XYZ file of C-alpha atoms in Angstrom:
701
model
C 34.759 -28.458 43.384
C 37.030 -30.623 41.287
C 35.505 -33.982 40.339
C 37.017 -36.943 42.165
C 36.343 -40.640 42.483
C 35.447 -41.796 45.967
C 37.260 -44.618 47.656
C 35.408 -47.838 48.362
C 34.444 -46.995 51.947
C 32.895 -43.626 51.070
C 31.221 -44.938 47.912
C 29.747 -47.946 49.727
C 28.503 -45.721 52.558
C 26.545 -43.489 50.140
C 25.073 -46.467 48.301
C 23.991 -48.191 51.519
C 21.995 -45.092 52.495
C 19.695 -45.944 49.575
C 19.530 -49.687 50.139
C 22.239 -50.591 47.625
C 24.725 -53.063 49.128
C 28.243 -53.476 47.780
C 30.023 -56.192 49.747
C 33.729 -56.120 50.503
C 36.394 -55.027 52.942
C 39.321 -52.645 52.486
C 42.719 -53.860 53.686
C 46.264 -52.486 53.493
C 48.329 -55.560 54.502
C 48.510 -59.182 53.277
C 47.592 -60.591 56.700
C 44.457 -58.436 56.830
C 43.539 -59.650 53.335
C 43.845 -63.267 54.452
C 41.743 -62.610 57.564
C 38.999 -61.012 55.455
C 39.065 -63.913 53.021
C 38.647 -66.369 55.872
C 35.571 -64.508 57.086
C 33.985 -64.342 53.626
C 34.862 -67.906 52.657
C 36.813 -68.958 49.567
C 37.064 -68.296 46.684
C 37.633 -64.534 46.904
C 38.673 -61.674 44.638
C 41.326 -59.044 45.328
C 41.399 -55.746 43.468
C 43.187 -52.428 43.833
C 40.810 -49.966 45.495
C 42.596 -46.800 44.393
C 40.451 -44.423 42.314
C 43.602 -43.559 40.341
C 43.097 -46.670 38.160
C 39.810 -46.785 36.215
C 40.131 -49.942 34.080
C 41.662 -52.215 36.680
C 41.516 -55.493 34.769
C 43.602 -54.013 31.953
C 46.622 -53.395 34.228
C 46.422 -56.592 36.279
C 45.135 -55.238 39.570
C 42.107 -57.568 39.714
C 42.844 -61.216 40.611
C 40.093 -63.852 40.705
C 39.632 -67.406 42.010
C 41.792 -67.094 45.124
C 41.102 -70.239 47.177
C 43.742 -70.258 49.931
C 45.562 -67.997 52.369
C 48.805 -68.429 50.418
C 47.096 -67.448 47.133
C 45.575 -64.345 48.764
C 48.924 -63.241 50.203
C 50.703 -63.636 46.838
C 47.867 -61.834 45.029
C 48.136 -58.872 47.419
C 51.838 -58.367 46.639
C 51.209 -58.789 42.917
C 48.474 -56.106 42.954
C 50.800 -53.712 44.805
C 53.500 -54.237 42.164
C 51.129 -53.828 39.201
C 49.517 -50.721 40.696
C 52.959 -49.188 41.054
C 53.765 -49.981 37.401
C 50.472 -48.328 36.386
C 51.616 -45.113 38.058
C 49.312 -45.180 41.080
C 50.482 -43.449 44.239
C 48.142 -45.421 46.482
C 49.286 -48.979 45.855
C 48.434 -50.748 49.126
C 44.681 -50.060 49.409
C 43.125 -53.365 48.335
C 39.506 -54.540 48.290
C 38.690 -58.125 49.303
C 35.341 -59.532 48.111
C 33.625 -62.864 48.130
C 33.829 -64.035 44.510
C 30.411 -63.854 42.879
C 29.260 -66.919 41.030
C 28.714 -66.704 37.269
C 25.552 -65.037 35.985
C 24.364 -62.441 33.476
C 26.411 -59.261 33.638
C 24.509 -55.975 33.514
C 25.320 -52.306 33.976
C 23.351 -49.884 36.110
C 24.833 -46.418 35.784
C 23.901 -42.791 36.206
C 25.138 -39.269 35.572
C 24.064 -35.692 36.129
C 23.320 -34.351 32.644
C 23.971 -30.583 32.351
C 20.517 -30.098 30.794
C 18.349 -32.955 32.051
C 19.724 -33.559 35.532
C 19.788 -37.157 36.835
C 19.990 -39.690 34.006
C 19.984 -43.365 34.991
C 20.794 -46.127 32.526
C 20.524 -49.907 32.462
C 21.654 -52.582 30.020
C 24.340 -55.053 29.086
C 27.423 -54.745 31.322
C 30.824 -56.287 31.851
C 34.148 -55.591 30.176
C 32.632 -54.955 26.747
C 29.947 -52.474 27.750
C 31.337 -49.820 25.379
C 31.404 -52.333 22.524
C 27.877 -53.709 22.972
C 26.316 -50.273 23.602
C 23.130 -51.969 24.763
C 21.845 -49.523 27.363
C 18.788 -47.286 27.687
C 18.416 -44.096 29.762
C 15.678 -42.697 31.992
C 15.367 -39.266 33.604
C 14.657 -38.079 37.125
C 13.155 -40.302 39.811
C 12.004 -43.389 37.937
C 8.875 -45.440 38.409
C 8.491 -49.104 37.549
C 6.812 -48.302 34.217
C 9.782 -46.109 33.278
C 12.291 -48.902 33.946
C 10.093 -51.405 32.093
C 10.229 -49.094 29.074
C 14.002 -48.677 29.399
C 14.621 -52.421 29.583
C 12.351 -53.041 26.593
C 14.779 -50.959 24.506
C 17.654 -53.352 25.239
C 18.568 -56.860 24.166
C 19.401 -57.555 27.808
C 15.684 -57.662 28.563
C 15.304 -60.810 26.457
C 17.937 -62.501 28.591
C 16.152 -61.449 31.770
C 12.944 -62.967 30.380
C 14.722 -66.291 29.805
C 16.243 -66.225 26.318
C 17.938 -69.658 25.904
C 17.952 -70.181 29.646
C 15.993 -69.628 32.840
C 14.302 -66.320 33.549
C 16.393 -64.067 35.780
C 15.393 -61.745 38.622
C 14.094 -58.877 36.512
C 12.167 -57.396 39.426
C 15.377 -57.088 41.445
C 17.050 -55.236 38.559
C 14.081 -52.855 38.264
C 14.204 -52.199 42.013
C 17.940 -51.452 41.820
C 17.498 -48.979 38.942
C 14.756 -47.139 40.870
C 16.999 -46.911 43.956
C 19.857 -45.498 41.879
C 17.560 -42.852 40.342
C 16.386 -41.806 43.809
C 19.954 -41.569 45.028
C 20.971 -39.386 42.061
C 18.019 -37.083 42.704
C 18.805 -36.782 46.424
C 22.580 -36.448 45.997
C 23.216 -33.893 43.202
C 26.906 -33.851 44.148
C 27.179 -37.412 42.768
C 28.118 -36.587 39.180
C 28.592 -40.163 37.943
C 27.884 -43.691 39.130
C 28.818 -47.033 37.580
C 27.679 -50.346 39.014
C 29.398 -52.710 36.600
C 29.051 -55.564 36.496
C 25.842 -56.259 38.328
C 25.672 -60.060 38.090
C 22.037 -61.125 37.879
C 20.781 -64.569 38.958
C 17.474 -66.382 38.992
C 17.075 -64.818 42.420
C 18.855 -61.612 43.306
C 22.108 -60.144 42.037
C 25.631 -59.269 43.139
C 27.244 -55.857 42.646
C 30.861 -56.607 41.854
C 32.207 -53.099 41.334
C 31.033 -49.571 42.095
C 32.533 -46.311 40.885
C 31.216 -43.063 42.378
C 32.454 -39.656 41.172
C 31.502 -36.528 43.089
C 31.826 -32.855 42.161
C 29.810 -29.657 42.012
C 26.096 -30.086 42.627
C 23.896 -30.208 39.523
C 20.387 -28.891 40.275
C 17.637 -28.265 37.719
C 14.224 -26.564 37.775
C 11.221 -28.818 38.225
C 7.636 -28.525 37.015
C 6.738 -27.444 40.541
C 9.000 -24.398 40.044
C 6.638 -22.830 37.488
C 5.615 -19.474 38.917
C 1.897 -18.703 39.093
C 2.585 -14.992 38.550
C 4.824 -15.650 35.521
C 2.153 -17.861 33.980
C -0.451 -15.120 34.569
C 1.843 -12.529 32.966
C 2.350 -14.865 30.023
C -1.364 -14.621 29.206
C -0.792 -10.959 28.250
C 1.743 -12.041 25.623
C -1.007 -13.842 23.712
C -4.114 -11.823 24.507
C -3.106 -8.177 25.034
C -5.752 -5.495 25.066
C -3.044 -2.865 24.537
C 0.309 -3.102 22.759
C 3.316 -0.783 22.492
C 5.760 -1.211 19.610
C 9.031 0.229 20.929
C 11.143 1.129 17.934
C 8.189 1.509 15.577
C 9.384 3.126 12.394
C 8.794 3.706 8.702
C 7.296 1.035 6.444
C 9.819 -1.600 5.407
C 11.849 -1.425 8.627
C 11.531 -4.141 11.269
C 9.716 -1.771 13.634
C 7.437 -0.629 10.818
C 6.559 -4.176 9.781
C 5.755 -5.193 13.373
C 3.538 -2.123 13.748
C 1.641 -2.853 10.535
C 1.186 -6.545 11.373
C -0.163 -5.563 14.816
C -3.032 -3.412 13.511
C -5.683 -5.877 14.745
C -4.917 -4.891 18.367
C -7.372 -2.163 19.393
C -5.018 -0.056 21.572
C -1.783 0.197 19.600
C 0.953 2.611 20.681
C 3.969 3.312 18.425
C 7.007 4.477 20.440
C 9.551 6.546 18.488
C 11.020 9.864 19.709
C 11.707 11.019 16.143
C 8.213 10.641 14.662
C 4.908 12.377 15.348
C 2.779 9.644 13.818
C 3.004 6.309 12.016
C 0.245 4.578 10.034
C -2.111 7.300 11.236
C -1.340 6.554 14.879
C 0.134 9.051 17.331
C 3.785 8.326 18.167
C 5.074 8.580 21.719
C 8.534 9.740 22.694
C 9.101 7.003 25.226
C 7.484 4.403 27.470
C 6.956 6.998 30.179
C 4.867 9.159 27.805
C 2.262 6.489 27.051
C -1.291 7.183 28.302
C -1.286 3.812 30.076
C 1.044 0.946 30.837
C 0.401 -1.466 27.944
C -0.332 -5.117 28.550
C 2.444 -6.037 26.115
C 5.456 -4.290 24.606
C 7.398 -5.398 21.539
C 11.018 -4.210 21.423
C 12.508 -3.687 17.955
C 15.712 -1.931 19.040
C 19.451 -2.582 19.152
C 20.629 -4.616 22.189
C 21.896 -1.792 24.443
C 18.797 0.460 24.177
C 16.594 -2.646 24.487
C 18.126 -3.404 27.899
C 17.592 0.154 29.145
C 14.098 0.579 27.697
C 12.942 -2.827 28.934
C 13.896 -1.728 32.453
C 11.886 1.487 32.048
C 8.912 -0.574 30.886
C 9.150 -2.828 33.948
C 9.569 0.146 36.306
C 6.288 1.550 34.959
C 4.505 -1.701 35.715
C 4.958 -3.562 32.424
C 4.971 -7.301 32.944
C 5.017 -8.892 29.449
C 7.278 -8.232 26.459
C 8.528 -9.651 23.169
C 12.186 -8.865 22.438
C 12.787 -9.374 18.748
C 16.338 -8.077 18.367
C 19.450 -10.231 18.276
C 22.957 -9.415 19.460
C 22.601 -11.037 22.887
C 23.911 -14.354 24.239
C 23.782 -16.068 20.863
C 26.443 -13.680 19.508
C 28.650 -13.541 22.581
C 27.002 -10.680 24.517
C 25.827 -12.809 27.403
C 26.266 -9.804 29.698
C 23.445 -7.960 27.920
C 21.162 -10.969 28.057
C 21.968 -11.442 31.748
C 20.812 -7.859 32.347
C 17.473 -8.684 30.723
C 17.138 -11.751 32.918
C 17.971 -9.845 36.115
C 15.515 -7.053 35.274
C 12.739 -9.574 34.572
C 13.451 -11.370 37.855
C 13.535 -8.098 39.825
C 10.108 -7.011 38.555
C 8.590 -10.484 38.143
C 8.130 -9.773 34.430
C 8.262 -12.138 31.445
C 9.532 -11.770 27.906
C 9.694 -13.864 24.743
C 13.161 -13.964 23.164
C 15.484 -12.276 22.550
C 16.600 -13.200 19.027
C 13.113 -14.255 17.973
C 10.745 -13.690 15.058
C 7.686 -12.825 17.143
C 4.335 -14.227 18.263
C 1.028 -14.939 16.512
C -2.245 -15.450 18.380
C -5.101 -15.772 15.912
C -7.658 -15.817 18.740
C -6.785 -12.259 19.822
C -5.499 -11.012 16.448
C -1.919 -10.549 17.697
C 0.775 -10.758 15.006
C 4.215 -9.356 15.871
C 6.193 -11.012 13.068
C 8.701 -8.735 11.403
C 8.023 -10.454 8.063
C 5.712 -8.490 5.712
C 2.434 -10.357 5.326
C 2.647 -10.080 1.532
C 5.905 -12.091 1.673
C 4.527 -14.873 3.826
C 1.003 -16.133 4.634
C -2.012 -14.164 5.741
C -3.336 -14.903 9.217
C -7.033 -15.465 9.678
C -9.381 -17.921 11.339
C -7.672 -19.690 14.264
C -7.256 -23.463 14.414
C -6.474 -25.819 17.282
C -2.770 -25.943 16.440
C -0.139 -24.466 18.751
C 3.405 -24.136 17.358
C 6.552 -23.387 19.374
C 9.786 -22.934 17.429
C 13.237 -22.133 18.742
C 14.268 -21.152 15.226
C 12.433 -18.276 13.608
C 13.280 -19.595 10.138
C 11.995 -23.117 10.795
C 8.945 -21.652 12.497
C 8.221 -19.517 9.431
C 8.692 -22.524 7.164
C 6.243 -24.583 9.237
C 3.742 -21.704 9.191
C 3.892 -21.488 5.397
C 3.757 -25.260 4.954
C 0.589 -25.356 7.055
C -0.906 -22.653 4.845
C 0.055 -24.771 1.836
C -2.228 -27.459 3.270
C -4.962 -24.848 3.871
C -4.319 -24.874 7.627
C -3.830 -21.991 10.029
C -2.533 -21.888 13.597
C -4.142 -20.932 16.861
C -0.932 -19.798 18.522
C 2.586 -19.595 17.069
C 5.689 -18.610 19.019
C 9.244 -18.027 17.834
C 10.966 -18.359 21.196
C 14.572 -17.553 20.211
C 17.066 -17.716 23.069
C 14.257 -18.449 25.543
C 16.003 -16.733 28.445
C 12.862 -14.862 29.469
C 10.137 -17.461 29.025
C 11.167 -21.080 28.617
C 9.852 -23.766 26.313
C 8.245 -25.643 29.259
C 6.378 -22.485 30.281
C 5.011 -21.928 26.762
C 4.072 -25.608 26.566
C 2.287 -25.379 29.937
C 0.393 -22.289 28.738
C -0.768 -24.012 25.547
C -1.555 -27.141 27.533
C -3.945 -25.133 29.726
C -5.668 -23.496 26.732
C -8.641 -25.733 25.790
C -8.730 -24.181 22.308
C -5.322 -25.697 21.486
C -5.795 -29.345 20.500
C -2.276 -30.277 19.323
C 1.096 -28.744 20.240
C 4.015 -28.908 17.778
C 7.546 -27.958 18.863
C 10.819 -27.400 17.020
C 13.622 -27.444 19.566
C 17.375 -27.040 19.432
C 18.507 -26.678 23.031
C 17.237 -26.459 26.593
C 18.405 -25.046 29.885
C 15.859 -26.938 31.967
C 15.399 -30.407 30.531
C 13.928 -32.026 33.652
C 11.234 -29.356 33.839
C 10.611 -29.824 30.116
C 10.007 -33.551 30.654
C 7.752 -33.083 33.683
C 5.641 -30.371 32.034
C 5.480 -32.483 28.875
C 4.213 -35.453 30.891
C 1.457 -33.312 32.408
C 0.418 -31.738 29.103
C 0.558 -34.963 27.085
C -1.996 -36.554 29.411
C -4.505 -34.073 27.952
C -3.381 -33.459 24.359
C -0.693 -34.641 21.929
C 2.697 -32.929 21.886
C 4.686 -33.577 18.694
C 8.370 -32.585 18.580
C 11.305 -32.306 16.262
C 14.851 -31.758 17.492
C 17.691 -29.903 15.831
C 21.238 -30.393 17.032
C 21.216 -34.202 17.065
C 24.504 -34.845 15.280
C 26.628 -32.335 13.398
C 24.074 -29.629 14.171
C 24.692 -29.950 17.921
C 27.830 -27.813 17.704
C 25.793 -24.950 16.220
C 23.063 -24.969 18.855
C 24.917 -22.786 21.346
C 25.786 -20.157 18.759
C 22.272 -20.104 17.290
C 20.201 -19.687 20.443
C 22.675 -19.487 23.296
C 21.303 -22.745 24.725
C 22.662 -26.232 25.310
C 21.948 -29.167 23.038
C 22.390 -31.711 25.822
C 22.511 -35.446 25.237
C 20.178 -36.556 22.458
C 19.777 -39.936 24.158
C 18.563 -38.087 27.256
C 16.242 -35.947 25.115
C 14.767 -39.035 23.445
C 14.284 -40.640 26.863
C 12.569 -37.466 28.128
C 10.098 -37.552 25.226
C 9.358 -41.252 25.665
C 9.018 -40.957 29.439
C 6.666 -37.983 29.097
C 4.520 -39.548 26.365
C 5.445 -36.930 23.760
C 5.868 -37.826 20.085
C 9.416 -37.264 18.817
C 9.775 -37.217 15.016
C 13.443 -37.859 14.391
C 12.969 -37.969 10.611
C 12.092 -34.268 10.542
C 15.768 -33.399 10.526
C 15.563 -34.447 6.870
C 12.057 -33.414 5.799
C 9.938 -30.896 7.759
C 6.908 -31.957 5.728
C 6.523 -34.959 8.037
C 5.385 -32.785 10.931
C 3.061 -30.754 8.718
C 1.402 -33.900 7.387
C 0.897 -35.179 10.953
C -0.834 -31.936 11.905
C -2.807 -31.858 8.662
C -4.085 -35.432 9.016
C -5.130 -34.828 12.618
C -6.839 -31.539 11.740
C -8.701 -32.530 8.579
C -9.426 -36.269 8.642
C -11.962 -38.308 10.596
C -10.430 -40.638 13.152
C -9.392 -44.007 11.750
C -10.936 -46.958 13.581
C -7.965 -49.209 12.876
C -4.732 -49.583 10.919
C -5.980 -51.494 7.849
C -5.023 -49.465 4.783
C -6.309 -49.793 1.216
C -3.938 -48.402 -1.403
C -5.203 -47.194 -4.771
C -3.021 -45.883 -7.560
C -3.701 -44.452 -10.970
C -0.713 -45.745 -12.877
C 2.817 -46.680 -11.916
C 4.733 -48.127 -9.017
C 3.759 -45.525 -6.423
C 1.310 -47.994 -4.846
C 4.047 -50.612 -4.437
C 6.336 -48.147 -2.690
C 3.509 -47.005 -0.421
C 2.539 -50.596 0.409
C 6.139 -51.321 1.424
C 6.209 -48.280 3.711
C 2.854 -49.173 5.277
C 4.091 -52.537 6.502
C 7.469 -51.103 7.554
C 5.661 -48.596 9.793
C 3.670 -51.366 11.481
C 0.336 -50.824 9.739
C -1.532 -53.483 7.765
C -2.631 -53.761 4.157
C -6.388 -54.363 4.267
C -7.798 -57.728 3.119
C -10.827 -56.897 0.964
C -14.150 -58.661 1.447
C -15.490 -60.870 -1.335
C -18.183 -58.358 -2.367
C -15.530 -55.632 -2.608
C -13.443 -57.786 -4.920
C -16.503 -58.540 -7.046
C -17.275 -54.821 -7.460
C -13.650 -54.051 -8.312
C -13.573 -56.916 -10.820
C -16.667 -55.537 -12.565
C -15.053 -52.100 -12.626
C -11.872 -53.499 -14.146
C -13.540 -56.022 -16.403
C -12.303 -54.391 -19.592
C -8.742 -55.053 -18.463
C -9.259 -58.805 -18.696
C -11.905 -59.143 -21.428
C -9.405 -60.451 -24.000
C -7.733 -62.912 -21.658
C -7.935 -66.683 -22.019
C -10.951 -67.918 -19.955
C -8.695 -70.262 -17.998
C -6.613 -67.297 -16.896
C -9.441 -64.873 -16.123
C -9.801 -65.868 -12.477
C -6.081 -65.604 -11.809
C -5.963 -62.168 -13.445
C -9.102 -61.070 -11.574
C -7.537 -62.112 -8.262
C -4.392 -60.193 -9.150
C -5.958 -56.866 -10.125
C -8.407 -56.800 -7.185
C -5.687 -57.350 -4.625
C -4.410 -54.604 -2.316
C -2.771 -52.374 -3.540
C -5.222 -51.682 -6.366
C -3.656 -50.392 -9.581
C -6.213 -48.705 -11.866
C -3.574 -48.369 -14.583
C -2.663 -45.312 -16.607
C -5.833 -45.373 -18.717
C -8.173 -44.905 -15.759
C -10.932 -42.342 -16.229
C -12.847 -40.278 -13.681
C -15.630 -42.824 -13.165
C -13.219 -45.696 -12.586
C -11.260 -43.783 -9.943
C -14.312 -42.465 -8.105
C -16.130 -45.809 -8.122
C -13.042 -47.615 -6.846
C -12.780 -45.171 -3.938
C -16.478 -45.461 -3.059
C -16.266 -49.247 -3.239
C -13.375 -49.378 -0.796
C -15.105 -46.806 1.396
C -17.987 -49.285 1.768
C -15.729 -52.169 2.875
C -15.911 -52.554 6.699
C -12.458 -54.167 6.655
C -10.842 -50.995 5.300
C -9.979 -48.315 7.876
C -7.977 -45.888 5.715
C -7.949 -45.034 2.013
C -4.569 -44.054 0.573
C -4.613 -42.783 -3.023
C -1.553 -42.167 -5.189
C -2.875 -40.463 -8.288
C -1.118 -39.266 -11.409
C -3.580 -36.596 -12.497
C -1.462 -36.166 -15.628
C -2.797 -39.380 -17.265
C -4.914 -38.639 -20.355
C -8.343 -40.013 -19.367
C -8.615 -38.276 -16.018
C -10.497 -35.155 -17.011
C -10.002 -31.511 -16.133
C -13.008 -31.888 -13.843
C -11.658 -34.669 -11.607
C -10.997 -32.224 -8.751
C -14.584 -30.933 -8.873
C -15.962 -34.471 -8.882
C -13.793 -35.449 -5.900
C -15.152 -32.466 -3.975
C -18.735 -33.513 -4.867
C -18.344 -36.946 -3.224
C -16.136 -35.838 -0.328
C -18.973 -35.974 2.235
C -19.562 -39.664 1.501
C -16.244 -40.756 3.004
C -16.493 -41.935 6.609
C -12.828 -42.811 6.982
C -9.544 -41.008 6.315
C -8.933 -40.365 2.616
C -5.243 -39.609 2.142
C -4.855 -38.313 -1.419
C -1.340 -37.857 -2.770
C -1.152 -36.238 -6.213
C 2.123 -37.374 -7.726
C 4.400 -35.011 -9.565
C 4.943 -31.264 -9.614
C 3.674 -30.074 -12.979
C 1.492 -26.981 -13.339
C -1.541 -29.206 -13.948
C -0.931 -31.096 -10.685
C -0.452 -27.858 -8.740
C -3.613 -26.362 -10.232
C -5.593 -29.493 -9.331
C -4.241 -29.444 -5.783
C -5.043 -25.745 -5.573
C -8.692 -26.311 -6.473
C -8.985 -29.112 -3.936
C -7.318 -26.993 -1.239
C -9.683 -24.085 -1.875
C -12.599 -26.461 -1.317
C -11.219 -27.935 1.926
C -10.200 -31.228 0.329
C -6.708 -31.884 1.740
C -3.952 -33.418 -0.351
C -0.516 -34.573 0.745
C 2.877 -34.560 -0.856
C 5.340 -37.240 0.194
C 6.180 -38.339 2.839
C 2.789 -39.608 4.027
C 3.205 -42.992 5.678
C 5.274 -41.975 8.700
C 2.869 -39.100 9.466
C -0.078 -41.474 9.074
C 1.422 -43.948 11.556
C 2.013 -41.146 14.077
C -1.534 -39.847 13.581
C -2.865 -43.361 14.208
C -0.905 -43.587 17.445
C -2.279 -40.208 18.536
C -5.857 -41.186 17.619
C -5.480 -44.425 19.568
C -4.373 -42.506 22.659
C -6.553 -39.376 22.519
C -9.513 -40.227 20.296
C -10.836 -37.730 17.741
C -9.071 -34.398 18.321
C -10.122 -32.442 15.213
């Protein structure tokens, strides 16, 4: 159905079904316009009602302040003439409205997003809505709390609260936005809606103009559409008792690497018609020759044989698969990917991929990566971290960064094109697994954004979900070619995360280390009781930069207690011994202030005593240490001494060794081996996110 704008009568009829009144009367003759004006009472407004003209004021087909029958009649003829000049075919359909009195002009609009479904927005309206760009979106059927959050993102909310004037009817605006969201949910054929301006008063509002565009219905999966059977089948992806590697081959090939990495699975079946055995295991000619139907099959084949063999697997009763190969929708062969989808639907089966790097489940020992373990990181003891990545490369990078911080994962999924199992389904699975404490997601595109938001809202009530999004700006054009998915509107994606209570890290598009530091802090540090941070540095301006970032991120620099300052002054006494007595107190106050600079001639004892002193201060919630281990009086044994006192710290100790020399790396290595975490920059943004998560969920380590 071709999109078209509804006329006033049809648009008003739809809106009135949902309790949204747009006043006015359509006329086609001057006498009828005068009669309508008399009924409404002067002054009135006349405007062309043809949907052929979008910006009516610009072409002179809106005339205000008409206060007599003669003025109305002249205005009618003038509108007809101007509509004709603007190229409209329908020139004599005119809307007569009672002129609304002056007030604050707002916009309430909505659209059907191709990924997220109904998106409703509210903010500053009027003629300059595109210039001010002061609107905020919300997804799906909105609740009052959702609209409150949306309004809080706009400057318009300050006006509603009474900025330089009386407070306006904010409750009426919230009610209107909720009604619009319900209408968009119930009427998926309404592709766009603009109520602009909505003139808001101290009591009530007036809707001056309404534009409704209808077209093909836009319908999206909901959280309620998650299939119980699919979710049960998904469990076999992570905890298979038996596994077939279809396309298993010689060492060094993709099939050979997957087979070798999968050796922790007890019942492992290589499938290759050209080999008798691989890695000491009997090879099978095909799926049909296996002694049993495996819980899980990994396909490391070219696209065409993958499609055929996946069907054979499903026909034999297979219900869970990982399809590693590419060459499907992401490279233009959507027909092949559609065949996978249809086969999975026919047999109620699930698959990860295609175009993915594999799956790791350290609880069951599953590892189907096609990266040799000697070239990446060794998997071992599981943690409470669940990682979902739409990009295999970014997922691998995150996996290795975690290992660099001496952290492992519990479950790790490279989801690829996600045509078999979706991101919301994986998130729901990890949300239901009590062993997973934090879920981290790298996402590029979605096919089912509304379901993503609803599942995220359910999961985030129980555990934190931290996300990063590729395809925000220039990368959006690449999303379709990379994973065959849609990037969607980033504003809608941000709204989905906020509405669901998930943590979106927008800065990760620049530095993936931010996410890793969030996960590392949550996994290795005790919960902070507050946001008061003490900064300690051994030499240089690092402490100043960190202090600036702390306040920018909304945390506070701790105010030390008097006894803390006294102990620090005694520790730093040699720094001021030669000073004039009249200046000693001023210098003492300066060097015991937060941030604390221990200077470049600090030794081991000075650093350790300063940390223990601040650890004892009840007004310090977090210790942040920027240390140049390269300075001459910090000994080769400083790492060992830090490990010795580690158990004495009852609050987060965020240690950031500065620099990248061999000595610094060796020191960090020793600390890492002894479970003493260190952090490279950036640290402050991750710390602020960790604090927010602690405040919401408590201690999750």
